[in-house]
Short mmCIF file of C-alpha atoms in Angstrom, two decimals:
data_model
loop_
_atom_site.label_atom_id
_atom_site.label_comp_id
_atom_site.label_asym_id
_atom_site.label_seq_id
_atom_site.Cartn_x
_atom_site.Cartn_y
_atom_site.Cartn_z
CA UNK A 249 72.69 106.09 117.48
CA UNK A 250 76.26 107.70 117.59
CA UNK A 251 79.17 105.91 117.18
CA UNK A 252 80.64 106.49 120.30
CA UNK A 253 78.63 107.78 123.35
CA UNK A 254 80.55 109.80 126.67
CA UNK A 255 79.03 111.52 129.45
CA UNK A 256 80.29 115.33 129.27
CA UNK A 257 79.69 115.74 132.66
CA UNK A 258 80.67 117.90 134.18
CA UNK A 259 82.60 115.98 137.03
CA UNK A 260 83.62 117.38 140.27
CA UNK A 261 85.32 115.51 142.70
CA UNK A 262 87.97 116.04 145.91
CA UNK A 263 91.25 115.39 145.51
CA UNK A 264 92.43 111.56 146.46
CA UNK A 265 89.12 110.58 144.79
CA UNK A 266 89.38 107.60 142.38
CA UNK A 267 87.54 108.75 139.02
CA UNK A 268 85.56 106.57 136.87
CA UNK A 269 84.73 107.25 133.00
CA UNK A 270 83.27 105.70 130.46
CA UNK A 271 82.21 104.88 127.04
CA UNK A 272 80.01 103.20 125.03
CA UNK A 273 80.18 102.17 121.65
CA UNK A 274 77.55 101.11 118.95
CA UNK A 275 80.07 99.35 116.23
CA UNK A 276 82.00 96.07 116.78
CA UNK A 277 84.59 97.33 113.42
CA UNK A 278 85.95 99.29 116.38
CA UNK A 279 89.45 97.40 117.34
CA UNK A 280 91.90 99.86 119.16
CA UNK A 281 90.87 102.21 121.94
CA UNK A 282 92.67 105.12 123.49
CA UNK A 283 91.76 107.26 126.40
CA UNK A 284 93.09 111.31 125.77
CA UNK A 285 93.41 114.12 128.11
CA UNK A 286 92.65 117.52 126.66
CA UNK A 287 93.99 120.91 128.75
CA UNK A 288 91.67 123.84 127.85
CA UNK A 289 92.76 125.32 124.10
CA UNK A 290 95.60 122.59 123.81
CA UNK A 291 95.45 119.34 121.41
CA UNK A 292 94.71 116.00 123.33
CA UNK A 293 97.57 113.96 124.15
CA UNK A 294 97.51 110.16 124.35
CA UNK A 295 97.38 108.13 128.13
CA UNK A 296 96.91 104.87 127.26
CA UNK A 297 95.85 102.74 124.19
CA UNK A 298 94.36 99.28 124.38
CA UNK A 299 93.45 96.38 121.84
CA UNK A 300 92.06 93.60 123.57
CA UNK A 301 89.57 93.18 126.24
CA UNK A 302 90.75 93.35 129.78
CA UNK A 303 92.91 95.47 131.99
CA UNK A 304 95.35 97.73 131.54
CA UNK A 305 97.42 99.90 133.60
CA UNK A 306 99.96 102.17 133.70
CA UNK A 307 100.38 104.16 136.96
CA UNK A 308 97.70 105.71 138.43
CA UNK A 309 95.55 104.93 135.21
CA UNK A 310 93.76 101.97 134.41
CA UNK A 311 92.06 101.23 130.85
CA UNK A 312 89.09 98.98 130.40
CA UNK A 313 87.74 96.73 127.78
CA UNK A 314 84.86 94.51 127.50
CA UNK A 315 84.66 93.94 123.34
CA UNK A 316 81.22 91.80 124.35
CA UNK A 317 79.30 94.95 125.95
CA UNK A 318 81.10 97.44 123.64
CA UNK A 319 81.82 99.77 126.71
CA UNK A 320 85.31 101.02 127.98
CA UNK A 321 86.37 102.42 131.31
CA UNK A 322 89.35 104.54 132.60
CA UNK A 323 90.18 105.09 136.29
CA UNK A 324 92.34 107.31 138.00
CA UNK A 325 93.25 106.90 141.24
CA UNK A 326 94.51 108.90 143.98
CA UNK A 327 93.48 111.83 141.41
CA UNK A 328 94.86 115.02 141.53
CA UNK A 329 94.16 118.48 140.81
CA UNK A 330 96.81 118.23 137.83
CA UNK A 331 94.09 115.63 136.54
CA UNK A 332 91.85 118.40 136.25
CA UNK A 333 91.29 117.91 132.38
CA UNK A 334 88.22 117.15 129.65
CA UNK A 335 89.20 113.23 129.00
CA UNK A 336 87.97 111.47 125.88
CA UNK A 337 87.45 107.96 124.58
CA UNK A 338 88.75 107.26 121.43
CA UNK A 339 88.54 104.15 118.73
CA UNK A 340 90.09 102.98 115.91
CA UNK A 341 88.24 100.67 113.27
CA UNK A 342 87.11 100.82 109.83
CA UNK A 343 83.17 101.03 110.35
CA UNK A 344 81.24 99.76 107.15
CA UNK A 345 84.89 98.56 105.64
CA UNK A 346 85.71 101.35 104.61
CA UNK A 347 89.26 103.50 105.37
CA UNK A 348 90.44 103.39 109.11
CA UNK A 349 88.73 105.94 111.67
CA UNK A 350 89.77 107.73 114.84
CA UNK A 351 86.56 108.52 116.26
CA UNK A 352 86.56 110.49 119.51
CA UNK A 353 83.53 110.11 122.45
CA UNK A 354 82.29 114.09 123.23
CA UNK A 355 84.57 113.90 126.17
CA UNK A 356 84.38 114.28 130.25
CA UNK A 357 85.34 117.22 131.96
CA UNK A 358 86.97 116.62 135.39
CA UNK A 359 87.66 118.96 137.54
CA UNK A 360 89.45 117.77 141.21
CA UNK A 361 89.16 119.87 143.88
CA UNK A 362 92.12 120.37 146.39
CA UNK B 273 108.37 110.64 121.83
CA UNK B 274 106.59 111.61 118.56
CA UNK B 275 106.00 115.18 117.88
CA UNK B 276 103.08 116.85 115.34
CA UNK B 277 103.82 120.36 115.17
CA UNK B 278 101.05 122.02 114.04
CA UNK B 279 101.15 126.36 112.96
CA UNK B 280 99.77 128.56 112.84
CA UNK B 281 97.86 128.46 116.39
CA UNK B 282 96.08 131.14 116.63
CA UNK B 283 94.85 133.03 113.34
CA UNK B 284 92.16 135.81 112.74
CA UNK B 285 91.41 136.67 109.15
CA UNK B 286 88.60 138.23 107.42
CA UNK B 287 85.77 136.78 105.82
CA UNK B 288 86.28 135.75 102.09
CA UNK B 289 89.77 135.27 102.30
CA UNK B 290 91.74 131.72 102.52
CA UNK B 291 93.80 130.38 105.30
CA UNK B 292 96.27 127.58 105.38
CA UNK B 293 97.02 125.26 107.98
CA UNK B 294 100.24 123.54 108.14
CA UNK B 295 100.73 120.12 110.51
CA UNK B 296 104.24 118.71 110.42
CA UNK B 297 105.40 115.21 111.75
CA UNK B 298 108.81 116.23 113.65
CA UNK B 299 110.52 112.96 114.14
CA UNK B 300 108.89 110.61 112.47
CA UNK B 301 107.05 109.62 108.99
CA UNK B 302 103.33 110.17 109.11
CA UNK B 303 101.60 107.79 106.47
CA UNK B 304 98.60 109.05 108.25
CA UNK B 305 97.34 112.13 108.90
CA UNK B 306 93.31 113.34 110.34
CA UNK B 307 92.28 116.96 110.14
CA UNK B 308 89.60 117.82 113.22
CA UNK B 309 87.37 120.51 113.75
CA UNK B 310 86.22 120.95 117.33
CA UNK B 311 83.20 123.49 118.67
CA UNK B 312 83.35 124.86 122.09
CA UNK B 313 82.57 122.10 124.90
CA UNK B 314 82.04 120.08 121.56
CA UNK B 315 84.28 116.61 120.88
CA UNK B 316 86.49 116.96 118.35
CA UNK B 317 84.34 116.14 114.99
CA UNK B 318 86.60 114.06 112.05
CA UNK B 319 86.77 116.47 108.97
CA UNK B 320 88.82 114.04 106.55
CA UNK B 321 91.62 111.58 106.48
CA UNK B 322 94.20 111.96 104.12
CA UNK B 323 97.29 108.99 103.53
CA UNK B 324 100.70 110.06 101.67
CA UNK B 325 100.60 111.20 97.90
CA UNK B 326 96.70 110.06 97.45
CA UNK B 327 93.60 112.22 97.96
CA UNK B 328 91.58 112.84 101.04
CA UNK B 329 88.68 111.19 102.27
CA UNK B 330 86.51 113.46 103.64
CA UNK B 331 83.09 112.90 106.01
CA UNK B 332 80.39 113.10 105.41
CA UNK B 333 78.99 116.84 105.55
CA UNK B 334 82.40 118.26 104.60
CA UNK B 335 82.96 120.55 101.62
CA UNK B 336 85.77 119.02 99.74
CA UNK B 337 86.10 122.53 97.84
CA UNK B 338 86.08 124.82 101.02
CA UNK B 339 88.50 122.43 103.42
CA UNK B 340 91.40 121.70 101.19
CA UNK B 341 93.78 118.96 102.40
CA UNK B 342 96.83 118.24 100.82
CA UNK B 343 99.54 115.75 101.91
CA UNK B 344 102.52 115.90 99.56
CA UNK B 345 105.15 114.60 101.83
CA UNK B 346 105.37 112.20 104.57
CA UNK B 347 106.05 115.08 107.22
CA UNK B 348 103.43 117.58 105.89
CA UNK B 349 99.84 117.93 105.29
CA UNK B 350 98.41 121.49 104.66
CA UNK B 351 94.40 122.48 105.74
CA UNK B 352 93.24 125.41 103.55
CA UNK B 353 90.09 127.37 104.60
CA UNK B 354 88.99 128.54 101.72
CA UNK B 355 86.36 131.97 100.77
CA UNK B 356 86.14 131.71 104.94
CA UNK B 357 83.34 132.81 106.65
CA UNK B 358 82.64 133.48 110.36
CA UNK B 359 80.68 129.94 110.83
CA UNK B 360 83.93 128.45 110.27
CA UNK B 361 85.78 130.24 112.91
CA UNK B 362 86.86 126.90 115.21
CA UNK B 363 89.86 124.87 116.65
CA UNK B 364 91.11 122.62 113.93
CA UNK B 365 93.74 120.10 114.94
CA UNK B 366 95.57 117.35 113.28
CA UNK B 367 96.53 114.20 114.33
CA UNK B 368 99.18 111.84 112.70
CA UNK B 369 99.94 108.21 112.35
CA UNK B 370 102.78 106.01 111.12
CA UNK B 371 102.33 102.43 109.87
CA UNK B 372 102.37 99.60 112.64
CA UNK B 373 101.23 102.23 115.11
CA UNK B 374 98.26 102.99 116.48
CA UNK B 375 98.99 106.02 118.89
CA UNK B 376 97.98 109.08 116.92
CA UNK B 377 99.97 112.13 117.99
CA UNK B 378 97.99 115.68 117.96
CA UNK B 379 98.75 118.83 116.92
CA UNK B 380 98.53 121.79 119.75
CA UNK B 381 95.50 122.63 117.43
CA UNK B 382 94.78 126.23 114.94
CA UNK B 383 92.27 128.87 116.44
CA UNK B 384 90.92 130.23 113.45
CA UNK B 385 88.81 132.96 113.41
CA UNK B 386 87.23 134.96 111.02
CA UNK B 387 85.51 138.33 110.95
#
């Protein structure tokens, strides 16, 4: 099983739609958790980063946590076709006790229409 | 905010030869710093981790001989392709952290590719 699981997608949807995506996770060493956005030969850049389980928001973003199922959520709403991005899941933990990882789900591509 | 600058970003060389990768922390002191490899519509795959003045910690799978990290300062850790060859033509990135912090910044990323 891989450490972190993420629907690639592709996802399509019309503009004003609110966007779901999600994670999974196999590893409870796993603390932190980030969501990234990734433009097309550019380096991801951070949206949000959580710690505990619960909400979190921050505009038009929100970040889930549920530590007990080991799955993570972010939503966009009212997207827009500046959202148009691959987004991926990212953790933080030191698996097995060994030195700290960043370990990144394969990532979603969305793609809003206008 | 924090900045990684990462150069070159795009590079083509030819097969057998060595290319370096430098990834600089702008404005700010990066204790931490992750070296990434990432295919097309592939996620970005962890290569090694390496921490200020000590050695790198590479995954497993990674050829500590041909993917040379070194991290001398707290603003600079250097990738070095080494004897390349055109399997590892990719988009490496870097990523740095400071202590306390646990937003990693990202390079714009390296196209290498070799020929």
């Amino acid at each position: 099983q891989k450490e972190v699981e993420q629907d690639p997608g592709p996802l399509s949807v019309p503009e004003g739609a609110i966007v779901s995506l999600n994670c999974t996770y196999s590893n409870s060493a796993f603390q932190y958790f980030m969501w990234y956005r990734q433009y097309s030969r550019k380096g991801p850049e951070l949206l949000m980063y959580t710690y505990s389980s619960g909400n979190k928001e921050d505009g038009r973003f929100t970040a889930q946590v549920d530590k007990s199922s080991k799955y993570i959520s972010l939503f966009i709403r009212d997207s827009q076709p500046s959202d148009s991005a691959t987004y991926l899941c990212a953790m933080i933990g030191r698996p097995g006790g060994g030195s700290e990882k960043l370990v990144f789900g394969k990532g979603t591509k969305l793609t809003v229409n206008p | 905010g924090a900045v990684v600058s990462q150069h070159p970003s795009r590079v083509i060389c030819k097969s057998g030869t060595s290319v370096k990768i430098e990834c600089r922390s702008l404005d700010f002191q990066a204790t931490t710093m992750f070296w990434y490899r990432q295919f097309p519509k592939q996620s970005l795959m962890l290569m090694a981790t390496s921490n200020e003045g000590s050695k790198a910690t590479y995954e497993q799978g990674v050829e500590k001989d041909k993917f040379l990290i070194n991290h001398a300062s707290l603003t600079l850790s250097t990738l070095t392709v080494t004897s390349a060859h055109p399997e590892d033509s990719s988009f490496y990135i870097c990523s740095a952290s400071t202590r306390g912090y646990y937003g990693y910044t990202f390079g714009s990323g390296t196209r290498l590719t070799v020929v």
